[in-house]
mmCIF file of C-alpha atoms in Angstrom:
data_model
loop_
_atom_site.group_PDB
_atom_site.id
_atom_site.type_symbol
_atom_site.label_atom_id
_atom_site.label_comp_id
_atom_site.label_asym_id
_atom_site.label_seq_id
_atom_site.Cartn_x
_atom_site.Cartn_y
_atom_site.Cartn_z
ATOM 1 C CA MET A 1 8.475 6.434 12.767
ATOM 2 C CA THR A 2 8.275 4.206 15.550
ATOM 3 C CA ALA A 3 10.328 5.037 18.805
ATOM 4 C CA ALA A 4 12.530 2.778 17.982
ATOM 5 C CA ASP A 5 13.754 4.527 14.853
ATOM 6 C CA ASP A 6 16.467 6.913 15.122
ATOM 7 C CA THR A 7 17.331 8.014 11.452
ATOM 8 C CA GLU A 8 14.458 9.051 8.618
ATOM 9 C CA THR A 9 14.126 6.754 5.622
ATOM 10 C CA ALA A 10 13.126 8.348 2.029
ATOM 11 C CA PHE A 11 9.815 6.523 2.361
ATOM 12 C CA ASP A 12 9.406 8.685 5.406
ATOM 13 C CA ALA A 13 10.177 12.215 3.994
ATOM 14 C CA ALA A 14 8.366 11.407 1.390
ATOM 15 C CA THR A 15 5.386 11.002 3.308
ATOM 16 C CA ALA A 16 5.590 13.354 5.737
ATOM 17 C CA VAL A 17 2.924 15.168 6.489
ATOM 18 C CA ARG A 18 3.360 19.032 7.430
ATOM 19 C CA SER A 19 0.831 21.082 10.388
ATOM 20 C CA LEU A 20 -1.106 23.943 9.553
ATOM 21 C CA GLY A 21 -2.121 23.748 13.390
ATOM 22 C CA ASP A 22 -5.960 23.603 12.428
ATOM 23 C CA GLY A 23 -6.513 20.343 12.295
ATOM 24 C CA THR A 24 -5.095 20.257 8.154
ATOM 25 C CA PHE A 25 -1.468 19.658 6.630
ATOM 26 C CA THR A 26 0.143 19.840 3.348
ATOM 27 C CA ALA A 27 2.000 17.269 2.069
ATOM 28 C CA THR A 28 3.889 16.414 -1.299
ATOM 29 C CA LEU A 29 3.418 13.954 -3.962
ATOM 30 C CA ARG A 30 7.044 13.357 -5.762
ATOM 31 C CA ALA A 31 7.675 11.777 -9.047
ATOM 32 C CA GLU A 32 9.742 8.969 -7.706
ATOM 33 C CA TRP A 33 6.734 7.397 -5.933
ATOM 34 C CA ALA A 34 4.338 7.926 -8.931
ATOM 35 C CA ILE A 35 3.170 5.025 -11.442
ATOM 36 C CA GLY A 36 3.902 7.225 -14.939
ATOM 37 C CA SER A 37 2.472 10.612 -14.293
ATOM 38 C CA HIS A 38 0.029 9.031 -11.525
ATOM 39 C CA PRO A 39 0.778 9.016 -7.808
ATOM 40 C CA HIS A 40 0.529 5.556 -6.703
ATOM 41 C CA GLY A 41 -2.063 4.471 -4.936
ATOM 42 C CA GLY A 42 -0.857 2.872 -2.045
ATOM 43 C CA PHE A 43 1.311 5.528 -1.305
ATOM 44 C CA LEU A 44 -1.901 8.475 -1.289
ATOM 45 C CA VAL A 45 -3.517 5.515 1.185
ATOM 46 C CA VAL A 46 -0.152 5.923 3.453
ATOM 47 C CA VAL A 47 0.043 9.264 3.238
ATOM 48 C CA LEU A 48 -3.741 9.670 4.542
ATOM 49 C CA ALA A 49 -2.986 7.335 7.106
ATOM 50 C CA ARG A 50 -0.204 9.391 8.124
ATOM 51 C CA ALA A 51 -2.300 12.396 8.278
ATOM 52 C CA ALA A 52 -4.687 10.695 10.954
ATOM 53 C CA ALA A 53 -1.786 9.614 13.252
ATOM 54 C CA ALA A 54 -0.156 13.526 13.074
ATOM 55 C CA VAL A 55 -3.448 14.837 14.094
ATOM 56 C CA LEU A 56 -4.091 12.859 17.424
ATOM 57 C CA ARG A 57 -0.526 13.364 18.352
ATOM 58 C CA GLU A 58 -1.384 16.800 18.327
ATOM 59 C CA ARG A 59 -4.446 15.788 20.794
ATOM 60 C CA GLY A 60 -2.155 14.213 22.623
ATOM 61 C CA GLU A 61 -2.935 10.316 21.895
ATOM 62 C CA ALA A 62 -0.270 7.990 22.378
ATOM 63 C CA THR A 63 -1.488 5.209 20.555
ATOM 64 C CA VAL A 64 -1.703 5.874 16.988
ATOM 65 C CA ASP A 65 -0.539 2.670 14.661
ATOM 66 C CA PRO A 66 -2.982 2.447 11.992
ATOM 67 C CA LEU A 67 -5.138 -0.752 12.219
ATOM 68 C CA ALA A 68 -7.485 -0.046 9.353
ATOM 69 C CA VAL A 69 -7.695 2.087 6.264
ATOM 70 C CA SER A 70 -10.697 2.729 3.873
ATOM 71 C CA ALA A 71 -10.021 4.477 1.130
ATOM 72 C CA GLU A 72 -11.954 6.132 -1.948
ATOM 73 C CA PHE A 73 -10.354 7.345 -4.957
ATOM 74 C CA LEU A 74 -12.765 10.316 -6.445
ATOM 75 C CA HIS A 75 -10.308 11.763 -8.612
ATOM 76 C CA ALA A 76 -6.588 11.254 -10.190
ATOM 77 C CA PRO A 77 -3.936 13.645 -8.051
ATOM 78 C CA ALA A 78 -1.561 15.330 -10.109
ATOM 79 C CA LEU A 79 1.940 15.385 -9.362
ATOM 80 C CA GLY A 80 2.985 18.276 -6.137
ATOM 81 C CA PRO A 81 1.386 19.706 -3.073
ATOM 82 C CA VAL A 82 -1.987 18.620 -1.332
ATOM 83 C CA LEU A 83 -4.125 19.504 1.487
ATOM 84 C CA LEU A 84 -5.255 16.762 3.627
ATOM 85 C CA ARG A 85 -8.390 17.462 5.777
ATOM 86 C CA THR A 86 -8.705 15.488 9.281
ATOM 87 C CA ASP A 87 -11.888 15.093 11.265
ATOM 88 C CA VAL A 88 -11.335 12.609 14.525
ATOM 89 C CA ARG A 89 -14.822 10.561 14.868
ATOM 90 C CA LYS A 90 -14.294 8.766 17.296
ATOM 91 C CA VAL A 91 -11.636 8.257 20.507
ATOM 92 C CA GLY A 92 -11.906 4.839 22.384
ATOM 93 C CA ARG A 93 -9.617 2.905 24.665
ATOM 94 C CA HIS A 94 -9.055 0.118 21.738
ATOM 95 C CA ALA A 95 -9.451 2.411 18.722
ATOM 96 C CA THR A 96 -9.638 5.705 17.397
ATOM 97 C CA VAL A 97 -11.555 6.443 13.970
ATOM 98 C CA VAL A 98 -9.926 10.099 12.166
ATOM 99 C CA ALA A 99 -11.703 11.263 8.560
ATOM 100 C CA VAL A 100 -9.267 12.189 6.064
ATOM 101 C CA SER A 101 -9.482 13.515 2.633
ATOM 102 C CA LEU A 102 -6.772 14.523 0.517
ATOM 103 C CA GLU A 103 -7.787 17.480 -1.944
ATOM 104 C CA GLN A 104 -5.892 19.499 -4.556
ATOM 105 C CA ARG A 105 -6.767 23.079 -6.206
ATOM 106 C CA GLY A 106 -10.037 22.796 -4.314
ATOM 107 C CA ARG A 107 -11.403 19.242 -5.245
ATOM 108 C CA SER A 108 -11.526 16.471 -2.815
ATOM 109 C CA CYS A 109 -9.173 13.369 -4.891
ATOM 110 C CA VAL A 110 -9.653 10.782 -2.234
ATOM 111 C CA GLU A 111 -11.083 9.745 0.947
ATOM 112 C CA ALA A 112 -10.608 7.950 3.866
ATOM 113 C CA ARG A 113 -11.652 5.957 7.111
ATOM 114 C CA VAL A 114 -8.339 5.614 9.108
ATOM 115 C CA THR A 115 -8.944 3.361 12.304
ATOM 116 C CA THR A 116 -6.035 3.430 15.305
ATOM 117 C CA GLY A 117 -5.102 1.378 18.287
ATOM 118 C CA ARG A 118 -1.778 0.009 19.307
ATOM 119 C CA LEU A 119 -0.852 -3.214 16.851
ATOM 120 C CA PRO A 120 -0.803 -6.700 18.528
ATOM 121 C CA MET A 121 3.302 -7.700 19.411
ATOM 122 C CA ARG A 122 2.647 -11.134 20.735
ATOM 123 C CA ARG A 123 2.659 -14.586 18.413
ATOM 124 C CA PRO A 124 -0.937 -14.814 16.837
ATOM 125 C CA GLU A 125 -3.106 -17.527 18.188
ATOM 126 C CA TRP A 126 -3.781 -18.477 14.402
ATOM 127 C CA THR A 127 -2.871 -17.845 11.403
ATOM 128 C CA GLU A 128 -2.476 -18.982 7.754
ATOM 129 C CA SER A 129 -0.285 -17.353 4.883
ATOM 130 C CA PRO A 130 0.989 -18.214 1.286
ATOM 131 C CA HIS A 131 3.878 -20.460 0.691
ATOM 132 C CA LEU A 132 6.206 -18.749 -0.827
ATOM 133 C CA PRO A 133 10.456 -18.554 -0.489
ATOM 134 C CA VAL A 134 12.273 -16.208 2.330
ATOM 135 C CA GLU A 135 13.804 -14.045 -0.254
ATOM 136 C CA PRO A 136 13.219 -14.054 -3.882
ATOM 137 C CA PRO A 137 15.258 -16.747 -5.837
ATOM 138 C CA PRO A 138 18.255 -15.779 -7.837
ATOM 139 C CA GLY A 139 17.000 -14.643 -10.895
ATOM 140 C CA ALA A 140 13.438 -13.066 -9.906
ATOM 141 C CA PRO A 141 13.063 -10.264 -12.272
ATOM 142 C CA ALA A 142 12.961 -6.989 -10.411
ATOM 143 C CA LEU A 143 9.518 -5.134 -10.650
ATOM 144 C CA GLY A 144 10.328 -2.084 -13.629
ATOM 145 C CA GLY A 145 13.115 -3.143 -15.424
ATOM 146 C CA GLU A 146 15.584 -0.182 -16.423
ATOM 147 C CA LEU A 147 14.902 2.273 -13.983
ATOM 148 C CA SER A 148 15.846 5.052 -16.122
ATOM 149 C CA GLU A 149 12.704 3.743 -18.665
ATOM 150 C CA SER A 150 10.030 2.005 -16.506
ATOM 151 C CA PRO A 151 6.928 3.855 -15.745
ATOM 152 C CA PHE A 152 7.622 2.401 -12.000
ATOM 153 C CA HIS A 153 9.059 4.969 -11.040
ATOM 154 C CA LEU A 154 9.048 3.083 -7.414
ATOM 155 C CA ALA A 155 11.700 0.958 -8.535
ATOM 156 C CA LYS A 156 13.848 3.627 -7.536
ATOM 157 C CA SER A 157 13.127 3.627 -4.009
ATOM 158 C CA CYS A 158 11.733 0.214 -3.624
ATOM 159 C CA ASP A 159 12.652 -3.129 -4.527
ATOM 160 C CA VAL A 160 10.243 -5.467 -5.423
ATOM 161 C CA ARG A 161 10.778 -8.938 -7.148
ATOM 162 C CA ILE A 162 8.355 -10.959 -9.153
ATOM 163 C CA ASP A 163 7.968 -14.456 -9.141
ATOM 164 C CA PRO A 164 7.872 -15.858 -13.161
ATOM 165 C CA GLY A 165 6.681 -18.639 -12.058
ATOM 166 C CA MET A 166 3.411 -17.078 -11.652
ATOM 167 C CA ALA A 167 3.498 -14.089 -14.141
ATOM 168 C CA GLY A 168 2.961 -15.430 -17.830
ATOM 169 C CA PHE A 169 2.505 -11.583 -18.812
ATOM 170 C CA LEU A 170 6.226 -11.466 -18.453
ATOM 171 C CA THR A 171 6.683 -13.509 -21.942
ATOM 172 C CA GLY A 172 3.768 -12.657 -23.226
ATOM 173 C CA ARG A 173 1.410 -15.686 -22.116
ATOM 174 C CA THR A 174 -2.058 -14.777 -21.544
ATOM 175 C CA GLY A 175 -4.788 -17.067 -19.986
ATOM 176 C CA ASP A 176 -2.582 -17.693 -16.385
ATOM 177 C CA PRO A 177 -5.028 -17.170 -13.239
ATOM 178 C CA PRO A 178 -5.164 -13.600 -12.129
ATOM 179 C CA ARG A 179 -2.832 -14.181 -9.276
ATOM 180 C CA LEU A 180 1.145 -13.044 -8.334
ATOM 181 C CA GLY A 181 3.714 -13.341 -6.423
ATOM 182 C CA LEU A 182 6.284 -10.585 -4.961
ATOM 183 C CA TRP A 183 9.211 -9.865 -2.387
ATOM 184 C CA ALA A 184 9.478 -6.027 -1.894
ATOM 185 C CA ARG A 185 11.999 -4.100 0.550
ATOM 186 C CA PRO A 186 12.425 -0.753 0.455
ATOM 187 C CA ARG A 187 16.356 0.390 -0.745
ATOM 188 C CA ALA A 188 16.719 2.179 2.106
ATOM 189 C CA GLY A 189 16.243 1.069 5.741
ATOM 190 C CA GLU A 190 14.011 -1.256 6.823
ATOM 191 C CA VAL A 191 10.033 -2.287 6.556
ATOM 192 C CA ASP A 192 7.891 -0.811 8.937
ATOM 193 C CA VAL A 193 3.972 -0.974 8.930
ATOM 194 C CA HIS A 194 3.610 1.900 6.837
ATOM 195 C CA PHE A 195 5.436 0.084 3.932
ATOM 196 C CA ALA A 196 3.659 -2.795 4.985
ATOM 197 C CA LEU A 197 0.710 -0.853 3.668
ATOM 198 C CA LEU A 198 2.183 -0.205 0.967
ATOM 199 C CA ALA A 199 3.462 -3.416 -0.190
ATOM 200 C CA GLY A 200 -0.275 -4.616 -0.260
ATOM 201 C CA ASP A 201 -0.458 -2.284 -3.748
ATOM 202 C CA LEU A 202 3.012 -2.649 -5.243
ATOM 203 C CA ASN A 203 1.703 -5.523 -7.695
ATOM 204 C CA PRO A 204 1.397 -4.796 -11.484
ATOM 205 C CA PRO A 205 -2.565 -5.490 -11.634
ATOM 206 C CA VAL A 206 -3.213 -9.562 -11.449
ATOM 207 C CA VAL A 207 -5.466 -9.203 -14.971
ATOM 208 C CA ALA A 208 -2.443 -8.990 -16.778
ATOM 209 C CA ASN A 209 -2.426 -12.204 -16.566
ATOM 210 C CA LEU A 210 -5.360 -12.553 -18.884
ATOM 211 C CA GLY A 211 -3.649 -10.413 -21.239
ATOM 212 C CA HIS A 212 -5.070 -6.999 -19.648
ATOM 213 C CA ARG A 213 -2.221 -4.539 -19.551
ATOM 214 C CA GLY A 214 -2.053 -1.130 -18.798
ATOM 215 C CA TRP A 215 -3.644 1.323 -15.700
ATOM 216 C CA ALA A 216 -5.615 -0.106 -13.354
ATOM 217 C CA PRO A 217 -7.253 2.828 -11.572
ATOM 218 C CA ALA A 218 -8.560 1.471 -7.672
ATOM 219 C CA VAL A 219 -11.766 2.420 -6.907
ATOM 220 C CA GLN A 220 -11.829 1.725 -3.523
ATOM 221 C CA LEU A 221 -9.086 0.040 -1.466
ATOM 222 C CA SER A 222 -9.629 -1.613 2.167
ATOM 223 C CA ALA A 223 -6.570 -2.281 4.104
ATOM 224 C CA LEU A 224 -6.032 -4.335 7.797
ATOM 225 C CA LEU A 225 -2.604 -3.590 9.165
ATOM 226 C CA ARG A 226 -2.133 -7.369 11.696
ATOM 227 C CA THR A 227 1.485 -6.320 13.298
ATOM 228 C CA ARG A 228 5.283 -4.715 12.820
ATOM 229 C CA PRO A 229 6.372 -6.301 10.258
ATOM 230 C CA ALA A 230 10.209 -8.165 10.730
ATOM 231 C CA PRO A 231 13.300 -7.289 9.054
ATOM 232 C CA GLY A 232 13.841 -8.450 6.004
ATOM 233 C CA TRP A 233 11.905 -9.231 2.743
ATOM 234 C CA LEU A 234 7.878 -9.138 2.767
ATOM 235 C CA ARG A 235 5.819 -11.510 0.764
ATOM 236 C CA ILE A 236 3.336 -10.531 -1.353
ATOM 237 C CA PHE A 237 0.652 -13.228 -2.660
ATOM 238 C CA VAL A 238 -2.218 -11.755 -4.777
ATOM 239 C CA GLU A 239 -5.340 -12.960 -6.436
ATOM 240 C CA SER A 240 -8.199 -12.221 -7.857
ATOM 241 C CA ARG A 241 -11.907 -13.936 -7.745
ATOM 242 C CA SER A 242 -13.753 -12.628 -10.163
ATOM 243 C CA VAL A 243 -13.090 -10.483 -13.307
ATOM 244 C CA HIS A 244 -16.453 -9.578 -14.817
ATOM 245 C CA GLU A 245 -16.364 -7.010 -17.382
ATOM 246 C CA PRO A 246 -14.157 -3.776 -16.563
ATOM 247 C CA TRP A 247 -14.062 -4.469 -13.290
ATOM 248 C CA PHE A 248 -12.118 -6.476 -10.646
ATOM 249 C CA ASP A 249 -10.960 -7.289 -7.027
ATOM 250 C CA SER A 250 -7.612 -7.798 -6.191
ATOM 251 C CA ASP A 251 -6.891 -9.052 -2.797
ATOM 252 C CA ALA A 252 -3.063 -8.694 -1.037
ATOM 253 C CA THR A 253 -1.921 -10.698 1.782
ATOM 254 C CA VAL A 254 1.601 -9.286 3.151
ATOM 255 C CA VAL A 255 3.808 -11.570 5.056
ATOM 256 C CA ASP A 256 7.198 -10.739 6.566
ATOM 257 C CA ALA A 257 10.331 -12.627 6.818
ATOM 258 C CA GLN A 258 9.002 -14.184 10.186
ATOM 259 C CA GLY A 259 6.161 -15.413 8.288
ATOM 260 C CA ARG A 260 3.500 -13.600 10.226
ATOM 261 C CA LEU A 261 0.747 -12.099 8.326
ATOM 262 C CA VAL A 262 1.283 -8.072 8.476
ATOM 263 C CA ALA A 263 -1.196 -7.062 6.127
ATOM 264 C CA GLN A 264 -4.416 -7.633 3.859
ATOM 265 C CA VAL A 265 -5.405 -5.383 1.292
ATOM 266 C CA ARG A 266 -8.193 -5.570 -0.583
ATOM 267 C CA GLN A 267 -9.218 -3.225 -3.726
ATOM 268 C CA LEU A 268 -11.893 -3.128 -6.285
ATOM 269 C CA ALA A 269 -10.829 -1.556 -9.455
ATOM 270 C CA LEU A 270 -11.412 -1.045 -13.527
ATOM 271 C CA ALA A 271 -9.443 -3.365 -15.829
ATOM 272 C CA PRO A 272 -7.818 -2.293 -19.034
ATOM 273 C CA ALA A 273 -9.044 -2.890 -22.035
ATOM 274 C CA PRO A 274 -6.919 -6.915 -23.398
ATOM 275 C CA ARG A 275 -4.780 -6.450 -25.497
ATOM 276 C CA GLY A 276 -4.977 -8.175 -29.001
#
């Protein structure tokens, strides 16, 4: 939470880390922040960023906004408790770097470098963002559909809408370009910088438009956080530049209700086999 916050949201509680006093922390991966039985990748990255900020606060650092995160997914963790180990690698005037590993049952599952500092607050000198309406149009389908049956358990906590004109897979069409447009916001509370980080990984795999349906595990994720988002819907444009054998890239641009670029998230992932 920021200094301006006075209440803890469900997202804050779910991504909270608890200190063990020696640079290590614990957290709990909850079922409502999972895709099927797999903890959501973007959610894991937020937990890692929270741990980096927490260890810096313990050291007396006041400026701990996340600026960049680079994460390697080594093994898929299970739902339940995890241990987070931190190592402060650099403390600087403008940027501080913390290495964080998420471990479960003695095995490292996700490792990251988190760069912190002070997020810009003024309007950018120059920016370019995708053209999506500020709010989803009436009838834009909700990602997750029937909440009780969907494997997208995040739909219980996140309202995610998808642009049907860019999502041919929703009607069984294949061959559309691997790009998607979405809108997202939490069901309780307002968007913040950590939710913007999560939003960069809320989309279905863009290769679904090519007929690849199913779980697409991320191998590497890199995110840049650019400013704190204004209240309202976040707009997300996602595209792939290349789908080559089992590999595809996914680039997400996250824009707030004022049209400001708030996050950029790039991933390398494994595509599920095409259906049919």
